[in-house]
């Protein structure tokens, strides 16, 4: 990495962005495309995983890290995401949109590199990786990746916040992973704006088919997360892992009792906080916050935990 001042400035720049041009941004317009593409391009954080100084962990913290049931699927998910996103970018004709999608793919690959460096630094054993094959339908694969990130990132934001607040893992390790979490926020913001822009730029007669594809993607992702499928596009040589860790992993990242209400409150608050710094005229991911908001109304917050999530 570069010096601390430079990296601090890059971190701030990655979290705050407003399109210089004022006025309303109409979804589907050329201004809309420019805004969500420039958001991703202008907020790129140039950190380099190869020179991350991984902190030395106490034995107990290292054991907790090693025991998390996520490392194989985390590395494989980022590997598949890179090739899927890159494949869609290669068939995108618009130069600005293509640049943004290619950067998205680069950052997905960098996430995989970060995870690979982490498991190597702490001696975490991984199973053999599958071959990351180019998808036959790049747009479908791009949409699967985007909507999957909208689900997983929403819960990951909350789990990450709980891990930070509880002190269950050393602050140095949490801080090292922080740029990756913020990149996920940028990715889902970019994706949901692409969905809105793309749909509005399709001929009217193709829009119902696009909505059918969106619905089909959600069905696949829901089936995956309730255990009726091993995963969208999973290969037979992949190692089965807990795809639902982002929904169920609170006990693995904190040493305090976390109720379902606590977790959902943390997810909602962190989702809003991580997206707050970007131009308010850009569309925000809505499905997960809305669904979780409805569920949250029926959950009671235990008095003993109310202070922790405030």
mmCIF file of N, CA, C and O in Angstrom, residues 188-236:
data_model
loop_
_atom_site.group_PDB
_atom_site.id
_atom_site.type_symbol
_atom_site.label_atom_id
_atom_site.label_comp_id
_atom_site.label_asym_id
_atom_site.label_seq_id
_atom_site.Cartn_x
_atom_site.Cartn_y
_atom_site.Cartn_z
ATOM 1 N N UNK A 188 -23.476 -3.064 -5.248
ATOM 2 C CA UNK A 188 -24.929 -3.245 -5.274
ATOM 3 C C UNK A 188 -25.631 -1.952 -5.691
ATOM 4 O O UNK A 188 -26.679 -1.991 -6.342
ATOM 5 N N UNK A 189 -25.059 -0.795 -5.340
ATOM 6 C CA UNK A 189 -25.631 0.469 -5.783
ATOM 7 C C UNK A 189 -25.543 0.578 -7.298
ATOM 8 O O UNK A 189 -26.508 0.978 -7.965
ATOM 9 N N UNK A 190 -24.397 0.227 -7.849
ATOM 10 C CA UNK A 190 -24.223 0.234 -9.301
ATOM 11 C C UNK A 190 -25.208 -0.729 -9.960
ATOM 12 O O UNK A 190 -25.861 -0.382 -10.960
ATOM 13 N N UNK A 191 -25.350 -1.915 -9.403
ATOM 14 C CA UNK A 191 -26.181 -2.932 -10.033
ATOM 15 C C UNK A 191 -27.656 -2.541 -10.060
ATOM 16 O O UNK A 191 -28.316 -2.677 -11.105
ATOM 17 N N UNK A 192 -28.207 -2.077 -8.944
ATOM 18 C CA UNK A 192 -29.641 -1.769 -8.938
ATOM 19 C C UNK A 192 -29.948 -0.596 -9.865
ATOM 20 O O UNK A 192 -31.031 -0.536 -10.454
ATOM 21 N N UNK A 193 -29.005 0.314 -10.037
ATOM 22 C CA UNK A 193 -29.224 1.399 -10.991
ATOM 23 C C UNK A 193 -29.110 0.889 -12.424
ATOM 24 O O UNK A 193 -29.838 1.359 -13.313
ATOM 25 N N UNK A 194 -28.211 -0.072 -12.658
ATOM 26 C CA UNK A 194 -28.152 -0.689 -13.983
ATOM 27 C C UNK A 194 -29.475 -1.371 -14.309
ATOM 28 O O UNK A 194 -29.972 -1.258 -15.442
ATOM 29 N N UNK A 195 -30.048 -2.105 -13.353
ATOM 30 C CA UNK A 195 -31.322 -2.789 -13.601
ATOM 31 C C UNK A 195 -32.380 -1.795 -14.043
ATOM 32 O O UNK A 195 -33.092 -2.004 -15.042
ATOM 33 N N UNK A 196 -32.500 -0.680 -13.320
ATOM 34 C CA UNK A 196 -33.516 0.322 -13.653
ATOM 35 C C UNK A 196 -33.230 0.961 -15.009
ATOM 36 O O UNK A 196 -34.145 1.176 -15.815
ATOM 37 N N UNK A 197 -31.967 1.281 -15.266
ATOM 38 C CA UNK A 197 -31.598 1.913 -16.540
ATOM 39 C C UNK A 197 -31.818 0.949 -17.701
ATOM 40 O O UNK A 197 -32.387 1.324 -18.737
ATOM 41 N N UNK A 198 -31.372 -0.281 -17.538
ATOM 42 C CA UNK A 198 -31.464 -1.272 -18.619
ATOM 43 C C UNK A 198 -32.918 -1.554 -18.974
ATOM 44 O O UNK A 198 -33.271 -1.607 -20.168
ATOM 45 N N UNK A 199 -33.751 -1.720 -17.968
ATOM 46 C CA UNK A 199 -35.162 -2.025 -18.247
ATOM 47 C C UNK A 199 -35.822 -0.910 -19.028
ATOM 48 O O UNK A 199 -36.571 -1.161 -19.991
ATOM 49 N N UNK A 200 -35.544 0.319 -18.654
ATOM 50 C CA UNK A 200 -36.178 1.456 -19.321
ATOM 51 C C UNK A 200 -35.652 1.688 -20.732
ATOM 52 O O UNK A 200 -36.286 2.409 -21.516
ATOM 53 N N UNK A 201 -34.504 1.111 -21.058
ATOM 54 C CA UNK A 201 -33.962 1.279 -22.400
ATOM 55 C C UNK A 201 -34.242 0.082 -23.304
ATOM 56 O O UNK A 201 -33.765 0.049 -24.448
ATOM 57 N N UNK A 202 -34.995 -0.881 -22.822
ATOM 58 C CA UNK A 202 -35.440 -1.990 -23.658
ATOM 59 C C UNK A 202 -36.693 -1.574 -24.436
ATOM 60 O O UNK A 202 -37.484 -0.746 -23.950
ATOM 61 N N UNK A 203 -36.906 -2.116 -25.624
ATOM 62 C CA UNK A 203 -38.192 -1.898 -26.298
ATOM 63 C C UNK A 203 -39.331 -2.382 -25.407
ATOM 64 O O UNK A 203 -39.173 -3.335 -24.639
ATOM 65 N N UNK A 204 -40.463 -1.748 -25.511
ATOM 66 C CA UNK A 204 -41.570 -2.051 -24.597
ATOM 67 C C UNK A 204 -41.933 -3.531 -24.611
ATOM 68 O O UNK A 204 -42.300 -4.093 -23.584
ATOM 69 N N UNK A 205 -41.799 -4.163 -25.783
ATOM 70 C CA UNK A 205 -42.223 -5.551 -25.899
ATOM 71 C C UNK A 205 -41.234 -6.519 -25.260
ATOM 72 O O UNK A 205 -41.549 -7.687 -25.047
ATOM 73 N N UNK A 206 -40.009 -6.044 -24.944
ATOM 74 C CA UNK A 206 -39.027 -6.904 -24.282
ATOM 75 C C UNK A 206 -39.039 -6.744 -22.764
ATOM 76 O O UNK A 206 -38.447 -7.548 -22.053
ATOM 77 N N UNK A 207 -39.704 -5.732 -22.266
ATOM 78 C CA UNK A 207 -39.682 -5.476 -20.829
ATOM 79 C C UNK A 207 -40.355 -6.575 -20.008
ATOM 80 O O UNK A 207 -39.838 -6.950 -18.953
ATOM 81 N N UNK A 208 -41.504 -7.113 -20.432
ATOM 82 C CA UNK A 208 -42.081 -8.224 -19.645
ATOM 83 C C UNK A 208 -41.136 -9.413 -19.550
ATOM 84 O O UNK A 208 -41.058 -10.074 -18.491
ATOM 85 N N UNK A 209 -40.403 -9.727 -20.614
ATOM 86 C CA UNK A 209 -39.453 -10.840 -20.572
ATOM 87 C C UNK A 209 -38.327 -10.545 -19.597
ATOM 88 O O UNK A 209 -37.869 -11.437 -18.875
ATOM 89 N N UNK A 210 -37.896 -9.281 -19.546
ATOM 90 C CA UNK A 210 -36.841 -8.912 -18.598
ATOM 91 C C UNK A 210 -37.330 -9.091 -17.166
ATOM 92 O O UNK A 210 -36.610 -9.620 -16.310
ATOM 93 N N UNK A 211 -38.567 -8.663 -16.873
ATOM 94 C CA UNK A 211 -39.111 -8.845 -15.536
ATOM 95 C C UNK A 211 -39.251 -10.325 -15.199
ATOM 96 O O UNK A 211 -39.059 -10.739 -14.049
ATOM 97 N N UNK A 212 -39.569 -11.139 -16.201
ATOM 98 C CA UNK A 212 -39.647 -12.585 -15.974
ATOM 99 C C UNK A 212 -38.273 -13.135 -15.608
ATOM 100 O O UNK A 212 -38.154 -14.012 -14.734
ATOM 101 N N UNK A 213 -37.218 -12.637 -16.245
ATOM 102 C CA UNK A 213 -35.862 -13.066 -15.906
ATOM 103 C C UNK A 213 -35.503 -12.651 -14.486
ATOM 104 O O UNK A 213 -34.883 -13.417 -13.740
ATOM 105 N N UNK A 214 -35.878 -11.421 -14.110
ATOM 106 C CA UNK A 214 -35.615 -10.964 -12.750
ATOM 107 C C UNK A 214 -36.308 -11.880 -11.744
ATOM 108 O O UNK A 214 -35.715 -12.300 -10.745
ATOM 109 N N UNK A 215 -37.568 -12.207 -12.006
ATOM 110 C CA UNK A 215 -38.312 -13.095 -11.102
ATOM 111 C C UNK A 215 -37.664 -14.470 -11.031
ATOM 112 O O UNK A 215 -37.561 -15.072 -9.953
ATOM 113 N N UNK A 216 -37.192 -14.972 -12.179
ATOM 114 C CA UNK A 216 -36.561 -16.291 -12.202
ATOM 115 C C UNK A 216 -35.267 -16.295 -11.399
ATOM 116 O O UNK A 216 -34.954 -17.268 -10.704
ATOM 117 N N UNK A 217 -34.512 -15.209 -11.478
ATOM 118 C CA UNK A 217 -33.280 -15.101 -10.681
ATOM 119 C C UNK A 217 -33.605 -15.155 -9.197
ATOM 120 O O UNK A 217 -32.961 -15.880 -8.423
ATOM 121 N N UNK A 218 -34.629 -14.420 -8.778
ATOM 122 C CA UNK A 218 -34.992 -14.415 -7.361
ATOM 123 C C UNK A 218 -35.455 -15.796 -6.902
ATOM 124 O O UNK A 218 -35.154 -16.222 -5.783
ATOM 125 N N UNK A 219 -36.181 -16.495 -7.746
ATOM 126 C CA UNK A 219 -36.608 -17.852 -7.393
ATOM 127 C C UNK A 219 -35.393 -18.734 -7.172
ATOM 128 O O UNK A 219 -35.317 -19.509 -6.200
ATOM 129 N N UNK A 220 -34.409 -18.643 -8.067
ATOM 130 C CA UNK A 220 -33.194 -19.449 -7.927
ATOM 131 C C UNK A 220 -32.462 -19.113 -6.635
ATOM 132 O O UNK A 220 -31.993 -20.005 -5.914
ATOM 133 N N UNK A 221 -32.358 -17.827 -6.322
ATOM 134 C CA UNK A 221 -31.622 -17.423 -5.125
ATOM 135 C C UNK A 221 -32.357 -17.836 -3.859
ATOM 136 O O UNK A 221 -31.728 -18.227 -2.865
ATOM 137 N N UNK A 222 -33.677 -17.758 -3.866
ATOM 138 C CA UNK A 222 -34.453 -18.181 -2.701
ATOM 139 C C UNK A 222 -34.312 -19.684 -2.495
ATOM 140 O O UNK A 222 -34.116 -20.162 -1.366
ATOM 141 N N UNK A 223 -34.379 -20.447 -3.586
ATOM 142 C CA UNK A 223 -34.206 -21.900 -3.479
ATOM 143 C C UNK A 223 -32.831 -22.232 -2.911
ATOM 144 O O UNK A 223 -32.680 -23.146 -2.094
ATOM 145 N N UNK A 224 -31.827 -21.512 -3.362
ATOM 146 C CA UNK A 224 -30.477 -21.744 -2.861
ATOM 147 C C UNK A 224 -30.401 -21.532 -1.366
ATOM 148 O O UNK A 224 -29.808 -22.321 -0.633
ATOM 149 N N UNK A 225 -31.030 -20.464 -0.895
ATOM 150 C CA UNK A 225 -30.883 -20.093 0.509
ATOM 151 C C UNK A 225 -31.786 -20.861 1.454
ATOM 152 O O UNK A 225 -31.605 -20.788 2.651
ATOM 153 N N UNK A 226 -32.729 -21.605 0.920
ATOM 154 C CA UNK A 226 -33.502 -22.479 1.813
ATOM 155 C C UNK A 226 -33.067 -23.928 1.645
ATOM 156 O O UNK A 226 -33.726 -24.846 2.120
ATOM 157 N N UNK A 227 -31.959 -24.127 0.956
ATOM 158 C CA UNK A 227 -31.356 -25.445 0.909
ATOM 159 C C UNK A 227 -31.921 -26.394 -0.122
ATOM 160 O O UNK A 227 -31.626 -27.588 -0.087
ATOM 161 N N UNK A 228 -32.737 -25.910 -1.072
ATOM 162 C CA UNK A 228 -33.300 -26.792 -2.095
ATOM 163 C C UNK A 228 -32.387 -26.922 -3.307
ATOM 164 O O UNK A 228 -32.661 -27.699 -4.214
ATOM 165 N N UNK A 229 -31.304 -26.104 -3.304
ATOM 166 C CA UNK A 229 -30.334 -26.214 -4.390
ATOM 167 C C UNK A 229 -28.960 -25.973 -3.822
ATOM 168 O O UNK A 229 -28.789 -25.278 -2.829
ATOM 169 N N UNK A 230 -27.936 -26.534 -4.424
ATOM 170 C CA UNK A 230 -26.563 -26.340 -3.948
ATOM 171 C C UNK A 230 -26.068 -24.945 -4.268
ATOM 172 O O UNK A 230 -25.168 -24.428 -3.640
ATOM 173 N N UNK A 231 -26.650 -24.318 -5.289
ATOM 174 C CA UNK A 231 -26.211 -22.983 -5.667
ATOM 175 C C UNK A 231 -26.497 -22.756 -7.127
ATOM 176 O O UNK A 231 -26.562 -23.680 -7.925
ATOM 177 N N UNK A 232 -26.669 -21.465 -7.490
ATOM 178 C CA UNK A 232 -26.950 -21.108 -8.868
ATOM 179 C C UNK A 232 -25.699 -21.322 -9.694
ATOM 180 O O UNK A 232 -24.651 -20.761 -9.415
ATOM 181 N N UNK A 233 -25.771 -22.164 -10.690
ATOM 182 C CA UNK A 233 -24.631 -22.414 -11.549
ATOM 183 C C UNK A 233 -23.534 -23.214 -10.893
ATOM 184 O O UNK A 233 -22.397 -23.225 -11.347
ATOM 185 N N UNK A 234 -23.821 -23.896 -9.792
ATOM 186 C CA UNK A 234 -22.795 -24.661 -9.088
ATOM 187 C C UNK A 234 -22.344 -25.842 -9.930
ATOM 188 O O UNK A 234 -23.131 -26.478 -10.615
ATOM 189 N N UNK A 235 -21.061 -26.113 -9.853
ATOM 190 C CA UNK A 235 -20.499 -27.248 -10.563
ATOM 191 C C UNK A 235 -20.473 -28.455 -9.643
ATOM 192 O O UNK A 235 -20.391 -28.346 -8.429
ATOM 193 N N UNK A 236 -20.484 -29.661 -10.231
ATOM 194 C CA UNK A 236 -20.565 -30.882 -9.440
ATOM 195 C C UNK A 236 -19.314 -31.143 -8.617
ATOM 196 O O UNK A 236 -19.340 -31.917 -7.665
#
